[in-house]
Amino acid sequence: MPTAMIDVDQLGSGAHIRLGFNHVNMPGAGAHSSNAVLIGVGKYFDAPVARSIPGLVDDRIWLGVAAINGQTNHGDTERSFGGSAEIKKYDGPWAFSGSAIAEGDDDSRVDRRGLAAQAWYVQPLADKWSASAGFGPYVSSNKRDASDQTRLMALITMQVDRDLGKDWKAFASFSRVNTFREKNDRDLFRVGILRAFRG
C-alpha cells in the first residue's frame, strides 16, 4: 500500500497527515476487487513535547462520569445505553484509573455491570488536547447470562481528552470488552467529563 505523509506541526510537534491508497485484487471469476483511499492523522510518540498537560504534573485526583453507547459484536442485538463513573490519577506520561461500568441492555445477549482498573499511556497532541491508551482487567456479571456468574475480562480503551480550564476535561473514548471465551465482546463508545480535586 503506497503512502505519503505531510507534517502538520501546527497541531503539535510530530503531528502528520497520512495519505494512502489500497488495492485488493480477489482471484476467481466473479470475485469483487476494490480500491480505497485512506486519510488519517497521526503523531510520533517519540517527538519532543514543548508543553505539559494540566493534570499530569500535580497531585490532583480526577473524578468523572460518562454516557455509554454500546454495541454487542453479535448478530440480532440492539444498541444499548449505559453509563460509567471513574477515578483517575496522572503520573507524568502515565495514568491509573478505576471505574464502575453499566454497559446497558442489548435486549438479547448482554446486560453487564462491573468494575474495571486500567493503566494508561498519555500523549499530548496539541494545545489542550491529549490522547491516551488504556488496558486492564474488567470484572463483571451479565444479567442476561443464565448463570449470571462474575467473570474476569479485559478492557482496552483509546481516549481523546480536551482541557476545559484548570480543573475540567471533556473526553471521548472507544473501548473494547474482550470476554475471551464467550461471543459477547462489546464495543463501548463513551462521552464524558472529568473534574479535578486535591488529593
XYZ file of N, CA and C in Angstrom:
597
model
N 0.843 -1.184 0.000
C 0.000 0.000 0.000
C 0.885 1.242 0.000
N 0.927 2.022 -1.098
C 1.706 3.251 -1.123
C 1.117 4.296 -0.182
N 1.985 5.009 0.536
C 1.521 6.055 1.464
C 2.384 7.296 1.318
N 1.837 8.429 1.730
C 2.571 9.697 1.772
C 2.228 10.382 3.081
N 3.199 11.124 3.657
C 2.973 11.819 4.916
C 3.279 13.301 4.755
N 2.443 14.129 5.381
C 2.616 15.575 5.368
C 2.693 16.040 6.819
N 3.810 16.670 7.190
C 3.953 17.175 8.556
C 3.027 18.357 8.783
N 2.370 18.377 9.938
C 1.492 19.497 10.321
C 1.832 19.891 11.760
N 2.971 20.566 11.908
C 3.446 20.924 13.240
C 2.525 21.913 13.953
N 1.585 22.553 13.213
C 0.623 23.442 13.857
C -0.250 22.679 14.851
N -0.417 21.362 14.634
C -1.227 20.534 15.530
C -0.412 19.963 16.681
N 0.887 20.253 16.712
C 1.737 19.721 17.759
C 2.968 19.082 17.151
N 4.047 19.055 17.926
C 5.299 18.503 17.435
C 5.136 17.028 17.077
N 5.548 16.658 15.858
C 5.463 15.270 15.419
C 4.149 14.891 14.779
N 3.202 15.826 14.682
C 1.899 15.510 14.078
C 2.031 15.468 12.558
N 1.251 14.611 11.924
C 1.293 14.499 10.466
C -0.032 13.967 9.938
N -0.263 14.236 8.659
C -1.392 13.669 7.933
C -0.841 12.579 7.031
N -1.495 11.428 7.025
C -1.043 10.294 6.216
C -2.079 9.997 5.139
N -1.606 9.899 3.895
C -2.459 9.572 2.757
C -2.026 8.223 2.204
N -2.991 7.377 1.876
C -2.655 6.057 1.354
C -3.648 5.577 0.322
N -3.174 4.649 -0.498
C -4.038 4.023 -1.495
C -3.892 2.512 -1.354
N -5.024 1.817 -1.315
C -5.004 0.369 -1.138
C -5.830 -0.301 -2.238
N -5.255 -1.313 -2.875
C -5.966 -2.077 -3.907
C -6.013 -3.538 -3.487
N -7.203 -4.114 -3.480
C -7.383 -5.532 -3.158
C -7.872 -6.232 -4.420
N -7.091 -7.196 -4.885
C -7.440 -7.948 -6.082
C -7.790 -9.377 -5.676
N -9.046 -9.751 -5.813
C -9.515 -11.081 -5.430
C -9.491 -12.004 -6.648
N -8.772 -13.120 -6.566
C -8.733 -14.044 -7.697
C -10.056 -14.803 -7.833
N -10.302 -15.296 -9.024
C -11.503 -16.100 -9.241
C -12.567 -15.336 -9.999
N -13.355 -16.076 -10.746
C -14.428 -15.480 -11.546
C -15.505 -14.896 -10.633
N -15.911 -13.687 -10.926
C -16.978 -13.055 -10.170
C -16.559 -12.476 -8.831
N -15.268 -12.611 -8.464
C -14.804 -12.072 -7.178
C -14.708 -10.554 -7.266
N -14.982 -9.904 -6.176
C -15.025 -8.441 -6.145
C -13.669 -7.884 -5.724
N -13.061 -7.094 -6.599
C -11.835 -6.374 -6.251
C -12.221 -4.959 -5.821
N -11.330 -4.313 -5.061
C -11.687 -2.980 -4.565
C -10.483 -2.062 -4.470
N -10.761 -0.758 -4.511
C -9.768 0.294 -4.299
C -10.235 1.159 -3.138
N -9.284 1.649 -2.345
C -9.642 2.517 -1.222
C -8.592 3.603 -1.060
N -9.049 4.820 -0.802
C -8.181 5.934 -0.454
C -8.299 6.145 1.051
N -7.169 6.144 1.744
C -7.145 6.248 3.196
C -6.522 7.574 3.597
N -7.172 8.274 4.532
C -6.671 9.540 5.054
C -6.703 9.462 6.573
N -5.603 9.802 7.219
C -5.556 9.738 8.681
C -4.658 10.809 9.262
N -4.790 11.016 10.561
C -3.943 11.944 11.296
C -3.152 11.145 12.311
N -1.858 11.397 12.400
C -1.006 10.641 13.324
C -0.077 11.553 14.094
N 0.632 10.962 15.067
C 1.610 11.700 15.862
C 2.710 10.762 16.272
N 3.956 11.186 16.123
C 5.086 10.385 16.562
C 5.214 10.527 18.072
N 5.138 9.409 18.802
C 5.190 9.479 20.253
C 6.564 9.834 20.786
N 7.606 9.648 19.985
C 8.942 9.979 20.472
C 9.332 11.423 20.158
N 8.394 12.205 19.582
C 8.687 13.607 19.287
C 8.778 14.402 20.573
N 9.641 15.426 20.637
C 9.745 16.229 21.865
C 8.449 16.954 22.165
N 8.147 17.081 23.433
C 6.926 17.761 23.868
C 7.316 19.103 24.466
N 6.766 20.185 23.903
C 7.165 21.525 24.320
C 6.283 22.076 25.431
N 5.331 21.301 25.877
C 4.431 21.790 26.905
C 3.974 20.623 27.754
N 3.319 20.929 28.849
C 2.782 19.873 29.699
C 1.264 19.945 29.669
N 0.633 18.844 30.009
C -0.818 18.794 30.043
C -1.275 19.078 31.461
N -2.203 20.012 31.686
C -2.712 20.229 33.043
C -3.249 18.928 33.620
N -2.854 18.629 34.836
C -3.332 17.409 35.467
C -2.296 16.315 35.483
N -1.266 16.413 34.605
C -0.264 15.359 34.553
C 0.913 15.633 35.478
N 0.979 16.808 36.055
C 2.167 17.171 36.824
C 1.848 17.570 38.255
N 0.648 17.301 38.737
C 0.345 17.647 40.119
C -0.283 16.460 40.837
N -0.722 16.686 42.072
C -1.209 15.571 42.895
C -2.726 15.483 42.906
N -3.387 16.057 41.918
C -4.846 16.039 41.915
C -5.401 14.668 41.525
N -6.620 14.405 41.967
C -7.363 13.214 41.587
C -8.535 13.665 40.728
N -8.771 12.969 39.628
C -9.841 13.329 38.702
C -11.015 12.381 38.877
N -12.215 12.930 38.998
C -13.443 12.147 39.067
C -14.289 12.486 37.848
N -14.892 11.452 37.249
C -15.644 11.703 36.041
C -16.845 10.798 35.867
N -17.722 11.214 34.969
C -18.886 10.422 34.583
C -18.974 10.441 33.063
N -19.606 9.397 32.511
C -19.732 9.312 31.056
C -21.017 8.599 30.677
N -21.532 8.945 29.509
C -22.646 8.220 28.902
C -22.063 7.199 27.936
N -22.701 6.020 27.870
C -22.192 4.916 27.044
C -23.207 4.547 25.971
N -22.703 4.365 24.758
C -23.465 3.773 23.664
C -22.734 2.479 23.319
N -23.368 1.321 23.560
C -22.703 0.040 23.385
C -23.267 -0.776 22.239
N -22.391 -1.591 21.632
C -22.810 -2.492 20.565
C -22.170 -3.853 20.787
N -23.000 -4.892 20.948
C -22.504 -6.256 21.092
C -22.068 -6.774 19.728
N -20.899 -7.428 19.670
C -20.361 -7.936 18.409
C -20.972 -9.285 18.064
N -22.277 -9.275 17.871
C -23.017 -10.492 17.549
C -24.303 -10.077 16.858
N -24.770 -10.890 15.929
C -25.996 -10.564 15.214
C -27.212 -10.569 16.116
N -28.280 -9.933 15.653
C -29.562 -9.888 16.352
C -29.479 -9.248 17.725
N -28.655 -8.219 17.844
C -28.590 -7.475 19.104
C -28.848 -6.002 18.822
N -29.367 -5.312 19.825
C -29.657 -3.894 19.703
C -28.546 -3.080 20.361
N -28.438 -1.823 19.958
C -27.538 -0.914 20.667
C -28.066 -0.719 22.084
N -27.159 -0.433 22.991
C -27.572 -0.231 24.379
C -27.024 1.096 24.882
N -27.649 1.605 25.950
C -27.221 2.863 26.532
C -26.986 2.652 28.023
N -25.834 3.113 28.484
C -25.478 2.946 29.883
C -24.673 4.128 30.375
N -23.890 3.896 31.419
C -23.085 4.961 31.990
C -21.924 4.420 32.787
N -20.985 5.293 33.115
C -19.829 4.892 33.923
C -19.410 6.034 34.826
N -18.741 5.683 35.921
C -18.126 6.648 36.835
C -16.675 6.231 37.016
N -15.779 7.211 37.098
C -14.347 6.899 37.066
C -13.568 7.775 38.030
N -12.488 7.207 38.576
C -11.495 7.959 39.338
C -10.151 7.731 38.657
N -9.394 8.829 38.469
C -8.163 8.738 37.679
C -7.056 9.565 38.308
N -5.825 9.042 38.232
C -4.654 9.741 38.782
C -3.553 9.715 37.740
N -3.003 10.908 37.419
C -1.922 11.029 36.447
C -0.575 11.022 37.147
N 0.433 10.465 36.450
C 1.800 10.451 36.955
C 2.731 10.583 35.750
N 3.000 11.831 35.362
C 3.800 12.061 34.155
C 3.041 11.574 32.930
N 3.699 10.763 32.076
C 3.008 10.267 30.881
C 2.100 9.074 31.170
N 1.995 8.688 32.422
C 1.188 7.526 32.801
C -0.024 7.967 33.609
N -1.037 7.128 33.623
C -2.213 7.371 34.459
C -2.775 6.025 34.889
N -3.528 6.047 35.985
C -4.145 4.835 36.513
C -5.586 5.178 36.883
N -6.507 4.267 36.553
C -7.913 4.573 36.797
C -8.664 3.362 37.320
N -9.750 3.648 38.027
C -10.711 2.637 38.436
C -12.085 3.129 38.031
N -12.938 2.249 37.533
C -14.248 2.696 37.078
C -15.332 1.666 37.349
N -16.536 2.173 37.551
C -17.743 1.346 37.654
C -18.499 1.542 36.345
N -18.863 0.430 35.700
C -19.442 0.487 34.361
C -20.772 -0.250 34.326
N -21.789 0.386 33.761
C -23.069 -0.259 33.452
C -23.227 -0.152 31.943
N -22.993 -1.270 31.221
C -22.938 -1.238 29.762
C -24.297 -1.023 29.111
N -25.371 -1.334 29.809
C -26.694 -1.253 29.210
C -27.143 -2.600 28.682
N -28.415 -2.685 28.328
C -29.048 -3.945 27.929
C -29.306 -3.949 26.418
N -28.763 -4.960 25.712
C -28.974 -5.043 24.264
C -30.234 -5.837 23.896
N -31.039 -6.190 24.908
C -32.308 -6.901 24.717
C -32.153 -8.316 24.182
N -30.934 -8.856 24.255
C -30.732 -10.194 23.722
C -29.665 -10.994 24.464
N -28.410 -10.477 24.484
C -27.300 -11.265 25.000
C -26.575 -10.658 26.193
N -26.538 -9.323 26.268
C -25.655 -8.688 27.251
C -26.363 -7.572 28.012
N -26.267 -7.640 29.336
C -26.650 -6.547 30.230
C -25.656 -6.591 31.390
N -24.431 -6.076 31.125
C -23.327 -6.228 32.077
C -23.144 -5.010 32.953
N -22.693 -5.304 34.190
C -22.272 -4.275 35.137
C -21.023 -4.788 35.832
N -20.054 -3.892 36.050
C -18.843 -4.364 36.694
C -17.883 -3.253 37.061
N -16.684 -3.676 37.479
C -15.616 -2.777 37.901
C -14.384 -3.035 37.049
N -13.706 -1.942 36.644
C -12.511 -2.066 35.802
C -11.377 -1.249 36.393
N -10.144 -1.709 36.164
C -8.938 -0.956 36.505
C -8.079 -0.909 35.248
N -7.536 0.265 34.950
C -6.719 0.394 33.754
C -5.458 1.210 34.016
N -4.375 0.838 33.329
C -3.155 1.634 33.271
C -3.137 2.312 31.905
N -2.724 3.593 31.870
C -2.799 4.397 30.662
C -1.438 4.959 30.282
N -1.217 5.092 28.975
C -0.106 5.891 28.463
C -0.714 7.134 27.837
N -0.256 8.324 28.255
C -0.857 9.589 27.829
C 0.133 10.371 26.976
N -0.360 10.910 25.854
C 0.490 11.638 24.926
C -0.162 12.961 24.524
N 0.541 14.102 24.684
C -0.011 15.376 24.201
C -0.179 15.347 22.687
N -1.238 15.980 22.187
C -1.451 16.079 20.743
C -1.256 17.507 20.258
N -1.956 18.429 20.861
C -1.880 19.847 20.518
C -2.297 20.615 21.758
N -2.346 21.950 21.642
C -2.714 22.756 22.795
C -4.074 22.328 23.335
N -4.110 21.925 24.596
C -5.309 21.499 25.322
C -5.835 20.125 24.912
N -5.180 19.434 24.009
C -5.636 18.114 23.562
C -4.608 17.054 23.925
N -5.078 15.875 24.301
C -4.191 14.738 24.532
C -4.911 13.447 24.149
N -4.113 12.417 23.875
C -4.656 11.097 23.560
C -4.050 10.100 24.520
N -4.785 9.036 24.827
C -4.265 8.025 25.743
C -4.791 6.652 25.359
N -4.013 5.652 25.748
C -4.400 4.257 25.534
C -4.361 3.557 26.879
N -5.437 2.813 27.203
C -5.527 2.135 28.489
C -5.829 0.659 28.341
N -5.341 -0.123 29.290
C -5.578 -1.565 29.283
C -5.657 -2.056 30.724
N -6.573 -3.010 30.972
C -6.648 -3.573 32.307
C -7.768 -4.585 32.464
N -7.888 -5.163 33.662
C -8.920 -6.168 33.925
C -10.288 -5.536 34.157
N -11.311 -6.286 33.801
C -12.704 -5.854 33.959
C -13.476 -7.029 34.546
N -13.982 -6.873 35.754
C -14.737 -7.924 36.434
C -16.208 -7.531 36.403
N -17.051 -8.398 35.816
C -18.455 -8.025 35.691
C -19.350 -9.252 35.670
N -20.639 -8.999 35.825
C -21.643 -10.053 35.705
C -22.656 -9.623 34.645
N -23.202 -10.612 33.936
C -24.124 -10.379 32.838
C -25.521 -10.843 33.248
N -26.445 -9.895 33.383
C -27.806 -10.236 33.798
C -28.519 -11.125 32.779
N -28.059 -11.121 31.528
C -28.698 -11.943 30.506
C -28.037 -13.309 30.355
N -27.005 -13.572 31.137
C -26.399 -14.901 31.175
C -27.198 -15.746 32.166
N -27.564 -16.956 31.764
C -28.397 -17.812 32.622
C -27.752 -18.041 33.978
N -26.415 -18.168 34.010
C -25.725 -18.422 35.281
C -25.446 -17.128 36.050
N -25.459 -15.979 35.341
C -25.187 -14.675 35.953
C -23.911 -14.698 36.787
N -22.893 -15.401 36.294
C -21.639 -15.521 37.020
C -20.776 -14.272 36.851
N -19.964 -14.004 37.864
C -18.986 -12.933 37.762
C -17.783 -13.456 36.994
N -17.372 -12.701 35.971
C -16.286 -13.163 35.104
C -15.203 -12.087 34.988
N -13.978 -12.563 34.744
C -12.840 -11.676 34.510
C -12.645 -11.519 33.004
N -12.632 -10.269 32.539
C -12.432 -9.972 31.129
C -11.363 -8.893 31.003
N -11.100 -8.457 29.774
C -10.135 -7.382 29.526
C -10.854 -6.177 28.953
N -10.384 -4.989 29.318
C -10.928 -3.740 28.788
C -9.780 -2.970 28.138
N -9.924 -2.672 26.851
C -8.917 -1.936 26.086
C -9.566 -0.640 25.618
N -8.905 0.500 25.857
C -9.532 1.800 25.577
C -8.577 2.741 24.866
N -9.113 3.465 23.882
C -8.434 4.598 23.243
C -9.260 5.836 23.563
N -8.593 6.916 24.021
C -9.329 8.078 24.503
C -8.684 9.379 24.042
N -9.516 10.385 23.766
C -9.058 11.737 23.457
C -9.645 12.678 24.503
N -8.781 13.522 25.106
C -9.191 14.478 26.139
C -9.040 15.905 25.627
N -9.902 16.782 26.113
C -9.815 18.215 25.807
C -9.920 18.990 27.111
N -8.879 19.767 27.435
C -8.908 20.581 28.653
C -9.945 21.690 28.517
N -10.739 21.866 29.580
C -11.759 22.916 29.606
C -11.473 23.909 30.717
N -10.223 24.196 30.926
C -9.832 25.043 32.042
C -8.960 24.260 32.995
N -8.648 24.865 34.126
C -7.697 24.271 35.055
C -8.188 22.956 35.660
N -9.472 22.851 35.960
C -9.976 21.708 36.713
C -10.953 20.815 35.961
N -11.144 21.041 34.667
C -12.142 20.274 33.924
C -11.560 19.706 32.632
N -12.014 18.527 32.269
C -11.677 17.906 30.990
C -12.939 17.280 30.407
N -13.070 17.326 29.092
C -14.082 16.548 28.386
C -13.343 15.437 27.652
N -13.988 14.293 27.480
C -13.312 13.204 26.777
C -14.294 12.386 25.950
N -13.740 11.733 24.938
C -14.470 10.766 24.127
C -13.579 9.537 24.007
N -14.173 8.353 24.127
C -13.347 7.148 24.093
C -14.054 6.001 23.384
N -13.240 5.073 22.924
C -13.721 3.826 22.349
C -13.083 2.697 23.156
N -13.910 1.800 23.719
C -13.406 0.663 24.494
C -13.868 -0.643 23.866
N -13.034 -1.651 23.994
C -13.409 -2.999 23.572
C -13.405 -3.890 24.809
N -14.540 -4.541 25.073
C -14.631 -5.532 26.145
C -14.340 -6.884 25.515
N -13.266 -7.518 25.961
C -12.874 -8.816 25.418
C -13.191 -9.901 26.439
N -14.141 -10.787 26.093
C -14.566 -11.839 27.019
C -13.715 -13.092 26.910
N -12.897 -13.215 25.861
C -12.008 -14.346 25.596
C -12.751 -15.618 25.216
N -13.665 -16.102 26.058
C -14.258 -17.419 25.796
C -15.712 -17.359 25.345
N -16.327 -16.194 25.412
C -17.723 -16.073 25.005
C -17.812 -15.259 23.718
N -18.989 -15.228 23.120
C -19.196 -14.422 21.919
C -19.986 -13.167 22.268
N -19.625 -12.585 23.400
C -20.319 -11.389 23.872
C -19.377 -10.204 23.988
N -18.328 -10.161 23.139
C -17.460 -8.993 23.114
C -18.312 -7.775 22.756
N -17.855 -6.631 23.231
C -18.675 -5.441 23.026
C -17.818 -4.210 22.804
N -18.309 -3.309 21.947
C -17.680 -2.010 21.734
C -18.465 -0.965 22.509
N -17.749 -0.150 23.281
C -18.375 0.891 24.087
C -17.856 2.254 23.642
N -18.756 3.127 23.233
C -18.409 4.493 22.883
C -18.845 5.389 24.045
N -17.882 6.130 24.616
C -18.185 6.947 25.782
C -17.885 8.420 25.530
N -18.736 9.272 26.056
C -18.503 10.716 26.059
C -18.757 11.184 27.483
N -17.792 11.927 28.038
C -17.962 12.309 29.432
C -17.147 13.521 29.830
N -17.108 13.762 31.131
C -16.421 14.922 31.693
C -15.704 14.509 32.970
N -14.534 15.107 33.206
C -13.726 14.852 34.398
C -13.510 16.153 35.169
N -13.491 16.037 36.498
C -13.283 17.199 37.369
C -12.161 16.868 38.339
N -11.207 17.791 38.494
C -10.049 17.566 39.365
C -10.334 18.017 40.789
N -9.818 17.225 41.741
C -9.916 17.543 43.165
C -8.553 17.332 43.801
N -8.260 18.076 44.811
C -6.976 17.930 45.502
C -6.892 16.581 46.180
N -5.737 15.905 46.040
C -5.537 14.601 46.643
C -5.203 14.697 48.115
